[in-house]
PDB file of C-alpha atoms and ligand atoms in Angstrom:
ATOM      1  CA  UNK A 241      27.250 108.871 -48.235  1.00  0.00           C
ATOM      2  CA  UNK A 242      23.617 109.838 -47.811  1.00  0.00           C
ATOM      3  CA  UNK A 243      23.487 111.769 -51.100  1.00  0.00           C
ATOM      4  CA  UNK A 244      24.555 108.778 -53.162  1.00  0.00           C
ATOM      5  CA  UNK A 245      22.059 106.681 -51.264  1.00  0.00           C
ATOM      6  CA  UNK A 246      19.257 109.116 -52.148  1.00  0.00           C
ATOM      7  CA  UNK A 247      20.257 108.983 -55.796  1.00  0.00           C
ATOM      8  CA  UNK A 248      20.167 105.190 -55.698  1.00  0.00           C
ATOM      9  CA  UNK A 249      16.753 105.250 -54.105  1.00  0.00           C
ATOM     10  CA  UNK A 250      15.433 107.589 -56.775  1.00  0.00           C
ATOM     11  CA  UNK A 251      16.715 105.314 -59.524  1.00  0.00           C
ATOM     12  CA  UNK A 252      15.065 102.284 -57.925  1.00  0.00           C
ATOM     13  CA  UNK A 253      11.763 104.124 -57.542  1.00  0.00           C
ATOM     14  CA  UNK A 254      11.980 105.378 -61.126  1.00  0.00           C
ATOM     15  CA  UNK A 255      12.647 101.927 -62.566  1.00  0.00           C
ATOM     16  CA  UNK A 256       9.998 100.440 -60.277  1.00  0.00           C
ATOM     17  CA  UNK A 257       7.364 102.848 -61.547  1.00  0.00           C
ATOM     18  CA  UNK A 258       8.440 103.065 -65.178  1.00  0.00           C
ATOM     19  CA  UNK A 259      10.171  99.783 -65.944  1.00  0.00           C
ATOM     20  CA  UNK A 260      12.241  99.758 -69.142  1.00  0.00           C
ATOM     21  CA  UNK A 261      11.781  96.968 -71.680  1.00  0.00           C
ATOM     22  CA  UNK A 262       8.426  96.021 -70.213  1.00  0.00           C
ATOM     23  CA  UNK A 263       6.183  93.846 -72.384  1.00  0.00           C
ATOM     24  CA  UNK A 264       6.352  90.694 -74.464  1.00  0.00           C
ATOM     25  CA  UNK A 265       9.053  90.119 -77.063  1.00  0.00           C
ATOM     26  CA  UNK A 266       7.545  88.532 -80.138  1.00  0.00           C
ATOM     27  CA  UNK A 267      10.736  87.117 -81.633  1.00  0.00           C
ATOM     28  CA  UNK A 268      12.314  85.894 -78.381  1.00  0.00           C
ATOM     29  CA  UNK A 269      14.096  82.557 -78.686  1.00  0.00           C
ATOM     30  CA  UNK A 270      14.331  82.029 -74.923  1.00  0.00           C
ATOM     31  CA  UNK A 271      11.621  82.439 -72.334  1.00  0.00           C
ATOM     32  CA  UNK A 272      11.181  81.540 -68.673  1.00  0.00           C
ATOM     33  CA  UNK A 273       8.902  82.282 -65.774  1.00  0.00           C
ATOM     34  CA  UNK A 274       9.877  83.064 -62.213  1.00  0.00           C
ATOM     35  CA  UNK A 275       7.994  83.362 -58.959  1.00  0.00           C
ATOM     36  CA  UNK A 276       9.011  84.618 -55.539  1.00  0.00           C
ATOM     37  CA  UNK A 277       6.321  83.323 -53.150  1.00  0.00           C
ATOM     38  CA  UNK A 278       7.816  85.202 -50.199  1.00  0.00           C
ATOM     39  CA  UNK A 279       6.741  88.494 -51.707  1.00  0.00           C
ATOM     40  CA  UNK A 280       4.401  87.470 -54.531  1.00  0.00           C
ATOM     41  CA  UNK A 281       6.663  88.717 -57.329  1.00  0.00           C
ATOM     42  CA  UNK A 282       6.056  87.136 -60.724  1.00  0.00           C
ATOM     43  CA  UNK A 283       8.039  87.597 -63.905  1.00  0.00           C
ATOM     44  CA  UNK A 284       8.003  86.270 -67.435  1.00  0.00           C
ATOM     45  CA  UNK A 285      11.291  86.946 -69.151  1.00  0.00           C
ATOM     46  CA  UNK A 286      11.860  87.034 -72.906  1.00  0.00           C
ATOM     47  CA  UNK A 287      15.362  86.864 -74.333  1.00  0.00           C
ATOM     48  CA  UNK A 288      16.531  87.068 -77.913  1.00  0.00           C
ATOM     49  CA  UNK A 289      20.035  85.793 -78.538  1.00  0.00           C
ATOM     50  CA  UNK A 290      22.049  85.487 -81.699  1.00  0.00           C
ATOM     51  CA  UNK A 291      25.390  83.704 -81.906  1.00  0.00           C
ATOM     52  CA  UNK A 292      25.645  83.700 -78.115  1.00  0.00           C
ATOM     53  CA  UNK A 293      24.990  87.449 -77.792  1.00  0.00           C
ATOM     54  CA  UNK A 294      21.927  88.839 -76.043  1.00  0.00           C
ATOM     55  CA  UNK A 295      20.271  91.137 -78.548  1.00  0.00           C
ATOM     56  CA  UNK A 296      17.116  91.953 -76.638  1.00  0.00           C
ATOM     57  CA  UNK A 297      15.508  91.348 -73.261  1.00  0.00           C
ATOM     58  CA  UNK A 298      11.974  92.171 -72.230  1.00  0.00           C
ATOM     59  CA  UNK A 299       9.815  91.149 -69.314  1.00  0.00           C
ATOM     60  CA  UNK A 300       6.266  91.088 -68.039  1.00  0.00           C
ATOM     61  CA  UNK A 301       4.947  90.511 -64.572  1.00  0.00           C
ATOM     62  CA  UNK A 302       3.814  91.990 -61.329  1.00  0.00           C
ATOM     63  CA  UNK A 303       5.793  92.536 -58.192  1.00  0.00           C
ATOM     64  CA  UNK A 304       7.168  94.948 -55.650  1.00  0.00           C
ATOM     65  CA  UNK A 305       9.248  97.972 -56.571  1.00  0.00           C
ATOM     66  CA  UNK A 306      12.510  96.123 -55.912  1.00  0.00           C
ATOM     67  CA  UNK A 307      11.699  93.180 -58.172  1.00  0.00           C
ATOM     68  CA  UNK A 308      10.414  95.421 -60.964  1.00  0.00           C
ATOM     69  CA  UNK A 309      13.360  97.815 -60.705  1.00  0.00           C
ATOM     70  CA  UNK A 310      15.808  94.917 -60.666  1.00  0.00           C
ATOM     71  CA  UNK A 311      14.274  93.345 -63.785  1.00  0.00           C
ATOM     72  CA  UNK A 312      14.258  96.721 -65.519  1.00  0.00           C
ATOM     73  CA  UNK A 313      17.898  97.471 -64.668  1.00  0.00           C
ATOM     74  CA  UNK A 314      18.881  93.932 -65.635  1.00  0.00           C
ATOM     75  CA  UNK A 315      17.197  94.243 -69.026  1.00  0.00           C
ATOM     76  CA  UNK A 316      19.202  97.389 -69.739  1.00  0.00           C
ATOM     77  CA  UNK A 317      22.461  95.865 -68.531  1.00  0.00           C
ATOM     78  CA  UNK A 318      22.189  92.705 -70.631  1.00  0.00           C
ATOM     79  CA  UNK A 319      21.788  94.068 -74.132  1.00  0.00           C
ATOM     80  CA  UNK A 320      24.830  93.362 -76.234  1.00  0.00           C
ATOM     81  CA  UNK A 321      26.365  91.060 -73.619  1.00  0.00           C
ATOM     82  CA  UNK A 322      27.436  87.515 -74.371  1.00  0.00           C
ATOM     83  CA  UNK A 323      25.850  84.718 -72.377  1.00  0.00           C
ATOM     84  CA  UNK A 324      29.159  84.312 -70.509  1.00  0.00           C
ATOM     85  CA  UNK A 325      29.176  88.012 -69.637  1.00  0.00           C
ATOM     86  CA  UNK A 326      25.567  87.703 -68.448  1.00  0.00           C
ATOM     87  CA  UNK A 327      26.584  84.862 -66.151  1.00  0.00           C
ATOM     88  CA  UNK A 328      29.452  86.988 -64.786  1.00  0.00           C
ATOM     89  CA  UNK A 329      27.027  89.862 -64.179  1.00  0.00           C
ATOM     90  CA  UNK A 330      24.705  87.473 -62.354  1.00  0.00           C
ATOM     91  CA  UNK A 331      27.554  86.296 -60.130  1.00  0.00           C
ATOM     92  CA  UNK A 332      28.649  89.851 -59.379  1.00  0.00           C
ATOM     93  CA  UNK A 333      25.114  91.052 -58.752  1.00  0.00           C
ATOM     94  CA  UNK A 334      24.330  88.095 -56.503  1.00  0.00           C
ATOM     95  CA  UNK A 335      27.470  88.791 -54.461  1.00  0.00           C
ATOM     96  CA  UNK A 336      26.509  92.460 -54.213  1.00  0.00           C
ATOM     97  CA  UNK A 337      22.949  91.990 -52.932  1.00  0.00           C
ATOM     98  CA  UNK A 338      23.896  89.206 -50.545  1.00  0.00           C
ATOM     99  CA  UNK A 339      26.529  91.452 -48.985  1.00  0.00           C
ATOM    100  CA  UNK A 340      29.586  89.634 -50.245  1.00  0.00           C
ATOM    101  CA  UNK A 341      30.789  92.738 -52.014  1.00  0.00           C
ATOM    102  CA  UNK A 342      31.006  93.490 -55.706  1.00  0.00           C
ATOM    103  CA  UNK A 343      33.613  91.648 -57.706  1.00  0.00           C
ATOM    104  CA  UNK A 344      36.027  94.103 -59.218  1.00  0.00           C
ATOM    105  CA  UNK A 345      36.504  92.044 -62.342  1.00  0.00           C
ATOM    106  CA  UNK A 346      32.844  92.395 -63.268  1.00  0.00           C
ATOM    107  CA  UNK A 347      31.831  96.065 -63.096  1.00  0.00           C
ATOM    108  CA  UNK A 348      28.116  96.248 -62.406  1.00  0.00           C
ATOM    109  CA  UNK A 349      27.466  99.841 -63.444  1.00  0.00           C
ATOM    110  CA  UNK A 350      23.930 100.960 -62.665  1.00  0.00           C
ATOM    111  CA  UNK A 351      23.101  97.609 -61.097  1.00  0.00           C
ATOM    112  CA  UNK A 352      25.021  98.813 -58.051  1.00  0.00           C
ATOM    113  CA  UNK A 353      22.064 100.974 -57.058  1.00  0.00           C
ATOM    114  CA  UNK A 354      20.581  97.784 -55.580  1.00  0.00           C
ATOM    115  CA  UNK A 355      23.529  97.294 -53.210  1.00  0.00           C
ATOM    116  CA  UNK A 356      21.362  98.506 -50.312  1.00  0.00           C
ATOM    117  CA  UNK A 357      19.236  95.359 -50.651  1.00  0.00           C
ATOM    118  CA  UNK A 358      22.016  93.520 -48.798  1.00  0.00           C
ATOM    119  CA  UNK A 359      20.801  95.236 -45.627  1.00  0.00           C
ATOM    120  CA  UNK A 360      17.354  93.687 -46.074  1.00  0.00           C
ATOM    121  CA  UNK A 361      17.723  89.902 -46.372  1.00  0.00           C
ATOM    122  CA  UNK A 362      14.000  89.441 -47.012  1.00  0.00           C
ATOM    123  CA  UNK A 363      14.294  91.533 -50.189  1.00  0.00           C
ATOM    124  CA  UNK A 364      17.263  89.707 -51.676  1.00  0.00           C
ATOM    125  CA  UNK A 365      14.950  87.300 -53.471  1.00  0.00           C
ATOM    126  CA  UNK A 366      12.978  90.202 -54.894  1.00  0.00           C
ATOM    127  CA  UNK A 367      16.203  91.562 -56.372  1.00  0.00           C
ATOM    128  CA  UNK A 368      17.523  88.247 -57.693  1.00  0.00           C
ATOM    129  CA  UNK A 369      14.271  86.804 -59.102  1.00  0.00           C
ATOM    130  CA  UNK A 370      14.781  88.312 -62.567  1.00  0.00           C
ATOM    131  CA  UNK A 371      18.358  87.026 -62.655  1.00  0.00           C
ATOM    132  CA  UNK A 372      17.452  83.478 -61.685  1.00  0.00           C
ATOM    133  CA  UNK A 373      14.765  83.619 -64.344  1.00  0.00           C
ATOM    134  CA  UNK A 374      17.323  84.855 -66.870  1.00  0.00           C
ATOM    135  CA  UNK A 375      19.571  81.858 -66.277  1.00  0.00           C
ATOM    136  CA  UNK A 376      16.590  79.546 -66.598  1.00  0.00           C
ATOM    137  CA  UNK A 377      15.657  81.217 -69.886  1.00  0.00           C
ATOM    138  CA  UNK A 378      19.164  80.875 -71.303  1.00  0.00           C
ATOM    139  CA  UNK A 379      19.144  77.206 -70.322  1.00  0.00           C
ATOM    140  CA  UNK A 380      15.667  76.773 -71.826  1.00  0.00           C
ATOM    141  CA  UNK A 381      14.419  75.487 -68.505  1.00  0.00           C
ATOM    142  CA  UNK A 382      10.687  74.945 -68.895  1.00  0.00           C
ATOM    143  CA  UNK A 383       9.870  74.509 -65.210  1.00  0.00           C
ATOM    144  CA  UNK A 384       9.047  77.881 -63.642  1.00  0.00           C
ATOM    145  CA  UNK A 385      11.752  79.206 -61.339  1.00  0.00           C
ATOM    146  CA  UNK A 386      10.890  79.629 -57.708  1.00  0.00           C
ATOM    147  CA  UNK A 387      13.093  81.356 -55.199  1.00  0.00           C
ATOM    148  CA  UNK A 388      11.854  78.982 -52.502  1.00  0.00           C
ATOM    149  CA  UNK A 389      13.595  75.803 -53.568  1.00  0.00           C
ATOM    150  CA  UNK A 390      15.652  75.382 -50.431  1.00  0.00           C
ATOM    151  CA  UNK A 391      13.689  77.470 -47.971  1.00  0.00           C
ATOM    152  CA  UNK A 392      11.590  76.166 -45.137  1.00  0.00           C
ATOM    153  CA  UNK A 393       8.211  77.683 -44.505  1.00  0.00           C
ATOM    154  CA  UNK A 394       8.330  79.838 -41.400  1.00  0.00           C
ATOM    155  CA  UNK A 395      12.029  79.305 -40.919  1.00  0.00           C
ATOM    156  CA  UNK A 396      13.878  81.691 -38.647  1.00  0.00           C
ATOM    157  CA  UNK A 397      15.793  84.361 -40.515  1.00  0.00           C
ATOM    158  CA  UNK A 398      19.506  83.589 -40.518  1.00  0.00           C
ATOM    159  CA  UNK A 399      21.549  85.476 -37.915  1.00  0.00           C
ATOM    160  CA  UNK A 400      23.175  88.640 -39.177  1.00  0.00           C
ATOM    161  CA  UNK A 401      26.717  88.099 -40.315  1.00  0.00           C
ATOM    162  CA  UNK A 402      29.206  90.125 -38.346  1.00  0.00           C
ATOM    163  CA  UNK A 403      31.583  91.956 -40.635  1.00  0.00           C
TER     164      UNK A 403
HETATM  165 ZN1  LIG B 635       9.304  91.547 -53.914  1.00  0.00          ZN
END
């Protein structure tokens, strides 16, 4: 469906250029930093929760269009969600961008525009950086998140999965 694909691309470009919820959040009660050294993406994520519900999410940072668009779309998707729902969204989103297919029990809505990332394994970390940083923030993890924990420098890309 090339038309849907074009629409997705436009949304990604739009969020990449004009990220929503960009900037610091003064009354955040959770905060974490993330870094994707493969691409150079950096993010500082601010989360305000109340009684287990995410009331507000904002972020700062610099990165490629995919990482910025993903953080922007994530910030929109999370407002009003419980922490458990946020974790479910993370799981569904991670499955989507790593090509494992979207889980039907966790509708992803607009986040599905990033499904095409699954075709570009090098960009998966760009798309998931904000989400890993979110989980770190909710857990009050003070050590900055890096997407390179279990990667080897200069490692061969994994062979493409067939089917
Ligand atoms: Zn990137």
